[in-house]
């Protein structure tokens, strides 16, 4: 394993212009020969965009494979990328929201989707006034990749938390504006934990609601992360504060507002979303479906 770690670290030290050559090769092999999860991707796209022609769907799928290949080499680059390069390649817009939350004495819940490249948001910890930044991750089956990805998320002074422990950590921590928690919030709940679903991208969608329960019980600041790929190797994340319609959030309000914002982001650039994950595989298991339009 140590040998593999050394190889990965060596590869990550290569300039991105070299790594993108590997990405181009992966794209060519994947799109024209391998077809990684081709049926899943095509089905997801057709169900999400029923108004689009087969030609339009194929163009999105092709560009998705390009972006996905870039994402893979950029994730490897994360092993050794410097703070300076991270801040050059990921521009953070509306940073004043973090200062406002600090002044209000409210801890922050950051809500992002699987929009490329969410893995590069970690350097945010170096530029915001919060003392503790906690990227939230899901445990994977491989101990090796578990350790490596946790190391990546702990860079730049971050303190990564596994999904099962984050809610308890938020509840037990002092709500004083000194902490920010980074959720990739469009995760698919485990089959046994599906309780609530809504319409998202024209489909019945089971959604994770842990952060929503926090919204109704604690006075936290919720911020949506709008990811944008400016050009190859350069991204922009625009932060938007999510406010309640009334004095405080009601049940499922944050979940619905987050998915509405994410849907707008995806519609702007559909090829930049992670279509290969099986987000809708448990849609028939939703116990409480919210048919109200967002």
Short mmCIF file of N, CA and C in Angstrom, two decimals, residues 10-182:
data_model
loop_
_atom_site.label_atom_id
_atom_site.label_comp_id
_atom_site.label_asym_id
_atom_site.label_seq_id
_atom_site.Cartn_x
_atom_site.Cartn_y
_atom_site.Cartn_z
N UNK A 10 3.33 10.72 -6.58
CA UNK A 10 4.22 11.11 -7.69
C UNK A 10 3.40 11.60 -8.89
N UNK A 11 2.36 10.85 -9.23
CA UNK A 11 1.51 11.26 -10.35
C UNK A 11 0.86 12.60 -10.07
N UNK A 12 0.42 12.81 -8.82
CA UNK A 12 -0.26 14.06 -8.48
C UNK A 12 0.66 15.27 -8.58
N UNK A 13 1.97 15.04 -8.49
CA UNK A 13 2.94 16.14 -8.58
C UNK A 13 3.15 16.59 -10.02
N UNK A 14 2.67 15.81 -10.99
CA UNK A 14 2.81 16.21 -12.38
C UNK A 14 1.96 17.45 -12.65
N UNK A 15 2.40 18.32 -13.56
CA UNK A 15 1.59 19.50 -13.91
C UNK A 15 0.25 19.07 -14.48
N UNK A 16 -0.77 19.87 -14.25
CA UNK A 16 -2.10 19.51 -14.74
C UNK A 16 -2.13 19.38 -16.26
N UNK A 17 -1.32 20.15 -16.96
CA UNK A 17 -1.33 20.04 -18.42
C UNK A 17 -0.88 18.65 -18.87
N UNK A 18 -0.05 17.99 -18.05
CA UNK A 18 0.34 16.60 -18.33
C UNK A 18 -0.78 15.66 -17.93
N UNK A 19 -1.36 15.89 -16.76
CA UNK A 19 -2.46 15.04 -16.29
C UNK A 19 -3.65 15.09 -17.24
N UNK A 20 -3.86 16.23 -17.86
CA UNK A 20 -4.99 16.34 -18.80
C UNK A 20 -4.77 15.52 -20.07
N UNK A 21 -3.52 15.20 -20.38
CA UNK A 21 -3.26 14.28 -21.49
C UNK A 21 -3.82 12.89 -21.14
N UNK A 22 -3.60 12.47 -19.88
CA UNK A 22 -4.18 11.20 -19.42
C UNK A 22 -5.71 11.28 -19.44
N UNK A 23 -6.24 12.45 -19.08
CA UNK A 23 -7.69 12.63 -19.09
C UNK A 23 -8.23 12.49 -20.51
N UNK A 24 -7.53 13.04 -21.47
CA UNK A 24 -7.96 12.93 -22.88
C UNK A 24 -7.97 11.47 -23.34
N UNK A 25 -6.95 10.72 -22.92
CA UNK A 25 -6.89 9.30 -23.28
C UNK A 25 -8.05 8.54 -22.63
N UNK A 26 -8.30 8.83 -21.33
CA UNK A 26 -9.42 8.18 -20.63
C UNK A 26 -10.74 8.50 -21.31
N UNK A 27 -10.92 9.77 -21.68
CA UNK A 27 -12.16 10.15 -22.37
C UNK A 27 -12.33 9.35 -23.65
N UNK A 28 -11.28 9.27 -24.46
CA UNK A 28 -11.36 8.57 -25.75
C UNK A 28 -11.73 7.11 -25.55
N UNK A 29 -11.03 6.45 -24.63
CA UNK A 29 -11.30 5.03 -24.38
C UNK A 29 -12.70 4.82 -23.80
N UNK A 30 -13.08 5.71 -22.88
CA UNK A 30 -14.35 5.55 -22.20
C UNK A 30 -15.53 5.82 -23.12
N UNK A 31 -15.45 6.88 -23.87
CA UNK A 31 -16.57 7.27 -24.72
C UNK A 31 -16.72 6.35 -25.93
N UNK A 32 -15.61 5.99 -26.54
CA UNK A 32 -15.68 5.24 -27.80
C UNK A 32 -15.62 3.72 -27.60
N UNK A 33 -15.13 3.25 -26.45
CA UNK A 33 -14.97 1.81 -26.28
C UNK A 33 -15.59 1.27 -24.98
N UNK A 34 -15.19 1.78 -23.84
CA UNK A 34 -15.60 1.21 -22.56
C UNK A 34 -17.05 1.54 -22.23
N UNK A 35 -17.41 2.80 -22.34
CA UNK A 35 -18.78 3.22 -22.05
C UNK A 35 -19.17 3.04 -20.59
N UNK A 36 -18.35 3.58 -19.67
CA UNK A 36 -18.60 3.45 -18.24
C UNK A 36 -20.02 3.89 -17.88
N UNK A 37 -20.80 2.95 -17.35
CA UNK A 37 -22.19 3.19 -16.92
C UNK A 37 -23.00 3.93 -18.01
N UNK A 38 -22.76 3.58 -19.21
CA UNK A 38 -23.43 4.27 -20.33
C UNK A 38 -24.94 4.21 -20.20
N UNK A 39 -25.47 3.04 -19.88
CA UNK A 39 -26.93 2.89 -19.79
C UNK A 39 -27.51 3.72 -18.65
N UNK A 40 -26.79 3.77 -17.51
CA UNK A 40 -27.24 4.56 -16.37
C UNK A 40 -27.25 6.04 -16.73
N UNK A 41 -26.17 6.50 -17.34
CA UNK A 41 -26.05 7.91 -17.71
C UNK A 41 -27.13 8.30 -18.71
N UNK A 42 -27.32 7.49 -19.73
CA UNK A 42 -28.31 7.79 -20.76
C UNK A 42 -29.72 7.83 -20.18
N UNK A 43 -30.03 6.85 -19.33
CA UNK A 43 -31.36 6.81 -18.70
C UNK A 43 -31.58 8.04 -17.83
N UNK A 44 -30.57 8.39 -17.01
CA UNK A 44 -30.70 9.56 -16.15
C UNK A 44 -30.93 10.83 -16.96
N UNK A 45 -30.20 10.96 -18.06
CA UNK A 45 -30.33 12.16 -18.89
C UNK A 45 -31.69 12.23 -19.57
N UNK A 46 -32.15 11.12 -20.10
CA UNK A 46 -33.44 11.11 -20.80
C UNK A 46 -34.58 11.39 -19.84
N UNK A 47 -34.51 10.84 -18.64
CA UNK A 47 -35.56 11.08 -17.65
C UNK A 47 -35.53 12.50 -17.12
N UNK A 48 -34.33 13.08 -17.04
CA UNK A 48 -34.19 14.44 -16.51
C UNK A 48 -34.56 15.50 -17.53
N UNK A 49 -34.33 15.18 -18.81
CA UNK A 49 -34.59 16.17 -19.87
C UNK A 49 -35.44 15.54 -20.97
N UNK A 50 -36.72 15.23 -20.66
CA UNK A 50 -37.57 14.56 -21.65
C UNK A 50 -37.81 15.41 -22.90
N UNK A 51 -37.58 16.72 -22.79
CA UNK A 51 -37.81 17.60 -23.92
C UNK A 51 -36.66 17.60 -24.93
N UNK A 52 -35.51 17.01 -24.55
CA UNK A 52 -34.33 17.04 -25.42
C UNK A 52 -34.34 15.87 -26.39
N UNK A 53 -33.80 16.11 -27.58
CA UNK A 53 -33.71 15.08 -28.62
C UNK A 53 -32.61 14.08 -28.29
N UNK A 54 -32.60 12.96 -28.99
CA UNK A 54 -31.55 11.96 -28.79
C UNK A 54 -30.18 12.55 -29.08
N UNK A 55 -30.12 13.42 -30.08
CA UNK A 55 -28.84 14.06 -30.44
C UNK A 55 -28.35 14.96 -29.31
N UNK A 56 -29.25 15.70 -28.69
CA UNK A 56 -28.88 16.58 -27.58
C UNK A 56 -28.43 15.77 -26.37
N UNK A 57 -29.13 14.68 -26.10
CA UNK A 57 -28.75 13.80 -24.99
C UNK A 57 -27.36 13.22 -25.23
N UNK A 58 -27.10 12.80 -26.46
CA UNK A 58 -25.79 12.22 -26.79
C UNK A 58 -24.68 13.25 -26.63
N UNK A 59 -24.95 14.51 -26.98
CA UNK A 59 -23.94 15.56 -26.85
C UNK A 59 -23.64 15.83 -25.37
N UNK A 60 -24.67 15.83 -24.54
CA UNK A 60 -24.45 16.01 -23.09
C UNK A 60 -23.65 14.85 -22.53
N UNK A 61 -24.00 13.62 -22.94
CA UNK A 61 -23.28 12.44 -22.45
C UNK A 61 -21.80 12.50 -22.85
N UNK A 62 -21.55 12.90 -24.07
CA UNK A 62 -20.16 12.99 -24.54
C UNK A 62 -19.38 14.00 -23.72
N UNK A 63 -19.96 15.17 -23.52
CA UNK A 63 -19.27 16.21 -22.75
C UNK A 63 -19.15 15.82 -21.27
N UNK A 64 -20.13 15.06 -20.77
CA UNK A 64 -20.01 14.55 -19.41
C UNK A 64 -18.76 13.69 -19.27
N UNK A 65 -18.53 12.79 -20.22
CA UNK A 65 -17.35 11.93 -20.15
C UNK A 65 -16.06 12.76 -20.15
N UNK A 66 -16.06 13.87 -20.90
CA UNK A 66 -14.89 14.76 -20.88
C UNK A 66 -14.68 15.34 -19.48
N UNK A 67 -15.75 15.88 -18.92
CA UNK A 67 -15.65 16.50 -17.60
C UNK A 67 -15.34 15.47 -16.52
N UNK A 68 -15.90 14.28 -16.66
CA UNK A 68 -15.64 13.22 -15.68
C UNK A 68 -14.17 12.81 -15.72
N UNK A 69 -13.60 12.74 -16.90
CA UNK A 69 -12.17 12.40 -17.02
C UNK A 69 -11.31 13.48 -16.38
N UNK A 70 -11.68 14.74 -16.59
CA UNK A 70 -10.96 15.84 -15.93
C UNK A 70 -11.08 15.73 -14.42
N UNK A 71 -12.28 15.41 -13.96
CA UNK A 71 -12.53 15.27 -12.52
C UNK A 71 -11.61 14.21 -11.90
N UNK A 72 -11.43 13.10 -12.58
CA UNK A 72 -10.60 12.01 -12.05
C UNK A 72 -9.15 12.44 -11.86
N UNK A 73 -8.58 13.10 -12.87
CA UNK A 73 -7.18 13.51 -12.73
C UNK A 73 -7.06 14.70 -11.76
N UNK A 74 -8.08 15.53 -11.70
CA UNK A 74 -8.05 16.64 -10.75
C UNK A 74 -8.14 16.14 -9.31
N UNK A 75 -8.86 15.04 -9.12
CA UNK A 75 -8.94 14.44 -7.78
C UNK A 75 -7.58 13.90 -7.37
N UNK A 76 -6.87 13.27 -8.31
CA UNK A 76 -5.51 12.81 -8.03
C UNK A 76 -4.60 14.00 -7.72
N UNK A 77 -4.77 15.08 -8.48
CA UNK A 77 -3.98 16.29 -8.24
C UNK A 77 -4.21 16.83 -6.83
N UNK A 78 -5.38 16.58 -6.26
CA UNK A 78 -5.71 17.05 -4.91
C UNK A 78 -4.76 16.52 -3.85
N UNK A 79 -4.09 15.39 -4.14
CA UNK A 79 -3.18 14.81 -3.17
C UNK A 79 -2.02 15.76 -2.85
N UNK A 80 -1.61 16.56 -3.82
CA UNK A 80 -0.43 17.39 -3.60
C UNK A 80 -0.62 18.85 -3.98
N UNK A 81 -1.81 19.24 -4.41
CA UNK A 81 -2.00 20.62 -4.86
C UNK A 81 -1.74 21.59 -3.72
N UNK A 82 -1.10 22.69 -4.03
CA UNK A 82 -0.75 23.67 -3.01
C UNK A 82 -1.92 24.60 -2.74
N UNK A 83 -1.85 25.29 -1.62
CA UNK A 83 -2.89 26.27 -1.29
C UNK A 83 -2.93 27.37 -2.35
N UNK A 84 -1.77 27.81 -2.80
CA UNK A 84 -1.72 28.88 -3.80
C UNK A 84 -2.38 28.47 -5.10
N UNK A 85 -2.06 27.26 -5.58
CA UNK A 85 -2.66 26.80 -6.83
C UNK A 85 -4.15 26.57 -6.66
N UNK A 86 -4.56 26.06 -5.52
CA UNK A 86 -5.99 25.83 -5.28
C UNK A 86 -6.77 27.14 -5.36
N UNK A 87 -6.21 28.18 -4.77
CA UNK A 87 -6.91 29.46 -4.74
C UNK A 87 -6.91 30.15 -6.09
N UNK A 88 -5.93 29.82 -6.92
CA UNK A 88 -5.91 30.36 -8.29
C UNK A 88 -6.93 29.64 -9.15
N UNK A 89 -7.05 28.34 -8.97
CA UNK A 89 -7.91 27.52 -9.84
C UNK A 89 -9.37 27.49 -9.39
N UNK A 90 -9.64 27.84 -8.15
CA UNK A 90 -11.01 27.88 -7.65
C UNK A 90 -11.28 29.27 -7.09
N UNK A 91 -12.09 30.04 -7.82
CA UNK A 91 -12.43 31.39 -7.38
C UNK A 91 -13.68 31.34 -6.51
N UNK A 92 -13.64 32.02 -5.37
CA UNK A 92 -14.75 32.01 -4.43
C UNK A 92 -15.45 33.38 -4.44
N UNK A 93 -16.72 33.39 -4.83
CA UNK A 93 -17.49 34.62 -4.98
C UNK A 93 -18.47 34.76 -3.81
N UNK A 94 -18.68 36.00 -3.37
CA UNK A 94 -19.59 36.32 -2.26
C UNK A 94 -19.04 35.83 -0.92
N UNK A 95 -17.76 36.04 -0.70
CA UNK A 95 -17.15 35.63 0.57
C UNK A 95 -17.71 36.40 1.76
N UNK A 96 -18.35 37.54 1.50
CA UNK A 96 -18.88 38.35 2.60
C UNK A 96 -19.96 37.60 3.40
N UNK A 97 -20.57 36.57 2.77
CA UNK A 97 -21.59 35.80 3.48
C UNK A 97 -21.02 35.11 4.72
N UNK A 98 -19.75 34.71 4.63
CA UNK A 98 -19.12 34.02 5.76
C UNK A 98 -18.84 35.00 6.90
N UNK A 99 -18.51 36.24 6.54
CA UNK A 99 -18.29 37.26 7.56
C UNK A 99 -19.61 37.65 8.22
N UNK A 100 -20.68 37.69 7.43
CA UNK A 100 -21.99 38.01 7.99
C UNK A 100 -22.42 36.95 9.01
N UNK A 101 -22.24 35.69 8.66
CA UNK A 101 -22.60 34.61 9.57
C UNK A 101 -21.77 34.67 10.85
N UNK A 102 -20.49 35.01 10.69
CA UNK A 102 -19.61 35.14 11.86
C UNK A 102 -20.12 36.24 12.78
N UNK A 103 -20.51 37.38 12.20
CA UNK A 103 -21.02 38.49 13.00
C UNK A 103 -22.35 38.14 13.65
N UNK A 104 -23.16 37.33 12.98
CA UNK A 104 -24.45 36.91 13.53
C UNK A 104 -24.31 35.83 14.60
N UNK A 105 -23.12 35.26 14.71
CA UNK A 105 -22.90 34.19 15.67
C UNK A 105 -23.58 32.90 15.28
N UNK A 106 -23.58 32.61 13.96
CA UNK A 106 -24.24 31.40 13.47
C UNK A 106 -23.24 30.50 12.74
N UNK A 107 -23.17 29.25 13.12
CA UNK A 107 -22.38 28.29 12.37
C UNK A 107 -23.01 28.08 10.99
N UNK A 108 -22.19 27.63 10.05
CA UNK A 108 -22.60 27.57 8.65
C UNK A 108 -22.75 26.13 8.17
N UNK A 109 -23.82 25.89 7.42
CA UNK A 109 -23.99 24.63 6.70
C UNK A 109 -23.87 24.95 5.22
N UNK A 110 -22.80 24.47 4.59
CA UNK A 110 -22.59 24.65 3.15
C UNK A 110 -23.22 23.48 2.41
N UNK A 111 -24.03 23.78 1.41
CA UNK A 111 -24.72 22.75 0.64
C UNK A 111 -24.27 22.80 -0.81
N UNK A 112 -23.58 21.75 -1.25
CA UNK A 112 -23.11 21.65 -2.64
C UNK A 112 -23.71 20.40 -3.27
N UNK A 113 -23.71 20.35 -4.60
CA UNK A 113 -24.14 19.17 -5.32
C UNK A 113 -22.96 18.50 -5.99
N UNK A 114 -23.21 17.37 -6.64
CA UNK A 114 -22.16 16.67 -7.36
C UNK A 114 -21.90 17.35 -8.72
N UNK A 115 -21.49 18.61 -8.62
CA UNK A 115 -21.17 19.41 -9.80
C UNK A 115 -19.65 19.58 -9.81
N UNK A 116 -19.03 19.30 -10.94
CA UNK A 116 -17.56 19.36 -11.02
C UNK A 116 -17.07 20.80 -10.85
N UNK A 117 -15.99 21.01 -10.04
CA UNK A 117 -15.36 19.97 -9.27
C UNK A 117 -15.48 20.31 -7.80
N UNK A 118 -16.44 19.65 -7.18
CA UNK A 118 -16.70 19.91 -5.77
C UNK A 118 -15.52 19.53 -4.88
N UNK A 119 -14.62 18.66 -5.36
CA UNK A 119 -13.49 18.23 -4.54
C UNK A 119 -12.48 19.36 -4.31
N UNK A 120 -12.51 20.40 -5.13
CA UNK A 120 -11.52 21.47 -5.03
C UNK A 120 -11.97 22.63 -4.14
N UNK A 121 -13.05 22.46 -3.43
CA UNK A 121 -13.57 23.55 -2.60
C UNK A 121 -12.83 23.66 -1.28
N UNK A 122 -11.97 22.68 -0.97
CA UNK A 122 -11.34 22.60 0.36
C UNK A 122 -10.53 23.82 0.75
N UNK A 123 -9.90 24.49 -0.21
CA UNK A 123 -9.05 25.64 0.13
C UNK A 123 -9.87 26.81 0.66
N UNK A 124 -11.20 26.70 0.62
CA UNK A 124 -12.06 27.73 1.20
C UNK A 124 -11.69 27.98 2.65
N UNK A 125 -11.24 26.93 3.34
CA UNK A 125 -10.90 27.04 4.76
C UNK A 125 -9.81 28.08 5.02
N UNK A 126 -9.01 28.39 4.02
CA UNK A 126 -7.89 29.32 4.21
C UNK A 126 -8.30 30.77 4.02
N UNK A 127 -9.53 31.03 3.57
CA UNK A 127 -9.89 32.41 3.24
C UNK A 127 -11.13 32.92 3.98
N UNK A 128 -11.79 32.07 4.76
CA UNK A 128 -12.98 32.51 5.48
C UNK A 128 -12.66 32.68 6.97
N UNK A 129 -13.45 33.46 7.70
CA UNK A 129 -13.11 33.75 9.09
C UNK A 129 -13.44 32.64 10.08
N UNK A 130 -14.15 31.61 9.64
CA UNK A 130 -14.48 30.50 10.55
C UNK A 130 -13.21 29.74 10.94
N UNK A 131 -13.11 29.39 12.20
CA UNK A 131 -11.91 28.70 12.71
C UNK A 131 -11.91 27.21 12.39
N UNK A 132 -13.10 26.63 12.22
CA UNK A 132 -13.20 25.19 12.00
C UNK A 132 -14.04 24.93 10.74
N UNK A 133 -13.42 24.25 9.79
CA UNK A 133 -14.12 23.87 8.56
C UNK A 133 -14.14 22.35 8.47
N UNK A 134 -15.32 21.80 8.31
CA UNK A 134 -15.50 20.35 8.36
C UNK A 134 -16.11 19.82 7.05
N UNK A 135 -15.27 19.36 6.11
CA UNK A 135 -15.83 18.65 4.95
C UNK A 135 -16.47 17.34 5.43
N UNK A 136 -17.66 17.07 4.95
CA UNK A 136 -18.38 15.86 5.35
C UNK A 136 -18.22 14.82 4.25
N UNK A 137 -17.82 13.61 4.62
CA UNK A 137 -17.60 12.57 3.62
C UNK A 137 -18.32 11.29 4.01
N UNK A 138 -18.56 10.45 3.03
CA UNK A 138 -19.17 9.14 3.27
C UNK A 138 -18.09 8.06 3.30
N UNK A 139 -18.20 7.20 4.25
CA UNK A 139 -17.24 6.10 4.38
C UNK A 139 -17.34 5.19 3.16
N UNK A 140 -16.18 4.76 2.64
CA UNK A 140 -16.15 3.85 1.50
C UNK A 140 -15.65 2.49 1.97
N UNK A 141 -15.87 1.49 1.15
CA UNK A 141 -15.54 0.11 1.55
C UNK A 141 -14.04 -0.14 1.63
N UNK A 142 -13.27 0.56 0.81
CA UNK A 142 -11.83 0.35 0.79
C UNK A 142 -11.15 1.20 1.87
N UNK A 143 -10.45 0.55 2.79
CA UNK A 143 -9.72 1.28 3.83
C UNK A 143 -8.65 2.17 3.23
N UNK A 144 -8.03 1.70 2.14
CA UNK A 144 -6.98 2.47 1.49
C UNK A 144 -7.53 3.79 0.97
N UNK A 145 -8.61 3.74 0.16
CA UNK A 145 -9.17 4.96 -0.42
C UNK A 145 -9.84 5.81 0.65
N UNK A 146 -10.36 5.16 1.68
CA UNK A 146 -10.93 5.90 2.81
C UNK A 146 -9.87 6.82 3.42
N UNK A 147 -8.69 6.27 3.67
CA UNK A 147 -7.62 7.05 4.29
C UNK A 147 -7.11 8.14 3.38
N UNK A 148 -6.96 7.81 2.08
CA UNK A 148 -6.42 8.80 1.15
C UNK A 148 -7.37 9.98 0.97
N UNK A 149 -8.65 9.69 0.79
CA UNK A 149 -9.60 10.77 0.57
C UNK A 149 -9.81 11.59 1.84
N UNK A 150 -9.71 10.94 2.99
CA UNK A 150 -9.80 11.69 4.24
C UNK A 150 -8.60 12.63 4.38
N UNK A 151 -7.42 12.16 3.97
CA UNK A 151 -6.23 13.01 4.01
C UNK A 151 -6.40 14.22 3.10
N UNK A 152 -6.98 14.00 1.91
CA UNK A 152 -7.21 15.11 0.98
C UNK A 152 -8.16 16.13 1.59
N UNK A 153 -9.22 15.64 2.21
CA UNK A 153 -10.22 16.56 2.79
C UNK A 153 -9.72 17.24 4.05
N UNK A 154 -8.67 16.71 4.66
CA UNK A 154 -8.10 17.34 5.85
C UNK A 154 -7.03 18.38 5.53
N UNK A 155 -6.75 18.58 4.25
CA UNK A 155 -5.74 19.56 3.86
C UNK A 155 -6.23 20.98 4.18
N UNK A 156 -5.29 21.90 4.20
CA UNK A 156 -5.57 23.33 4.36
C UNK A 156 -6.26 23.66 5.68
N UNK A 157 -6.01 22.82 6.70
CA UNK A 157 -6.57 23.09 8.01
C UNK A 157 -7.99 22.60 8.21
N UNK A 158 -8.53 21.86 7.24
CA UNK A 158 -9.86 21.29 7.38
C UNK A 158 -9.87 20.16 8.40
N UNK A 159 -11.04 19.89 8.95
CA UNK A 159 -11.23 18.79 9.89
C UNK A 159 -12.38 17.94 9.37
N UNK A 160 -12.06 16.93 8.57
CA UNK A 160 -13.09 16.12 7.91
C UNK A 160 -13.88 15.31 8.92
N UNK A 161 -15.18 15.15 8.64
CA UNK A 161 -16.06 14.36 9.49
C UNK A 161 -16.81 13.34 8.64
N UNK A 162 -16.91 12.11 9.15
CA UNK A 162 -17.70 11.08 8.47
C UNK A 162 -19.18 11.40 8.66
N UNK A 163 -19.98 11.09 7.64
CA UNK A 163 -21.38 11.50 7.63
C UNK A 163 -22.14 11.07 8.88
N UNK A 164 -21.82 9.90 9.42
CA UNK A 164 -22.56 9.38 10.57
C UNK A 164 -22.30 10.17 11.86
N UNK A 165 -21.18 10.90 11.89
CA UNK A 165 -20.83 11.61 13.12
C UNK A 165 -21.06 13.11 13.05
N UNK A 166 -21.41 13.62 11.86
CA UNK A 166 -21.45 15.08 11.69
C UNK A 166 -22.62 15.72 12.42
N UNK A 167 -23.80 15.11 12.39
CA UNK A 167 -24.97 15.72 13.03
C UNK A 167 -24.73 15.88 14.53
N UNK A 168 -24.19 14.85 15.15
CA UNK A 168 -23.90 14.90 16.58
C UNK A 168 -22.87 15.98 16.88
N UNK A 169 -21.87 16.11 16.00
CA UNK A 169 -20.84 17.12 16.17
C UNK A 169 -21.45 18.53 16.11
N UNK A 170 -22.37 18.75 15.16
CA UNK A 170 -23.01 20.06 15.02
C UNK A 170 -23.83 20.39 16.26
N UNK A 171 -24.59 19.42 16.73
CA UNK A 171 -25.46 19.63 17.90
C UNK A 171 -24.64 19.93 19.15
N UNK A 172 -23.51 19.25 19.30
CA UNK A 172 -22.71 19.40 20.51
C UNK A 172 -21.79 20.62 20.47
N UNK A 173 -21.51 21.13 19.27
CA UNK A 173 -20.60 22.28 19.16
C UNK A 173 -21.33 23.58 19.49
N UNK A 174 -20.61 24.55 20.00
CA UNK A 174 -21.18 25.85 20.31
C UNK A 174 -21.55 26.56 19.01
N UNK A 175 -22.78 27.03 18.91
CA UNK A 175 -23.24 27.72 17.72
C UNK A 175 -22.89 29.20 17.84
N UNK A 176 -21.65 29.53 17.46
CA UNK A 176 -21.14 30.89 17.67
C UNK A 176 -20.54 31.51 16.41
N UNK A 177 -20.76 30.87 15.26
CA UNK A 177 -20.23 31.43 14.01
C UNK A 177 -18.81 31.04 13.70
N UNK A 178 -18.25 30.13 14.49
CA UNK A 178 -16.83 29.77 14.30
C UNK A 178 -16.64 28.50 13.48
N UNK A 179 -17.73 27.83 13.06
CA UNK A 179 -17.61 26.55 12.36
C UNK A 179 -18.41 26.56 11.07
N UNK A 180 -17.87 25.86 10.07
CA UNK A 180 -18.56 25.66 8.80
C UNK A 180 -18.50 24.18 8.45
N UNK A 181 -19.63 23.65 8.02
CA UNK A 181 -19.75 22.23 7.67
C UNK A 181 -20.10 22.13 6.19
N UNK A 182 -19.29 21.38 5.44
CA UNK A 182 -19.43 21.31 3.98
C UNK A 182 -20.09 20.00 3.57
#
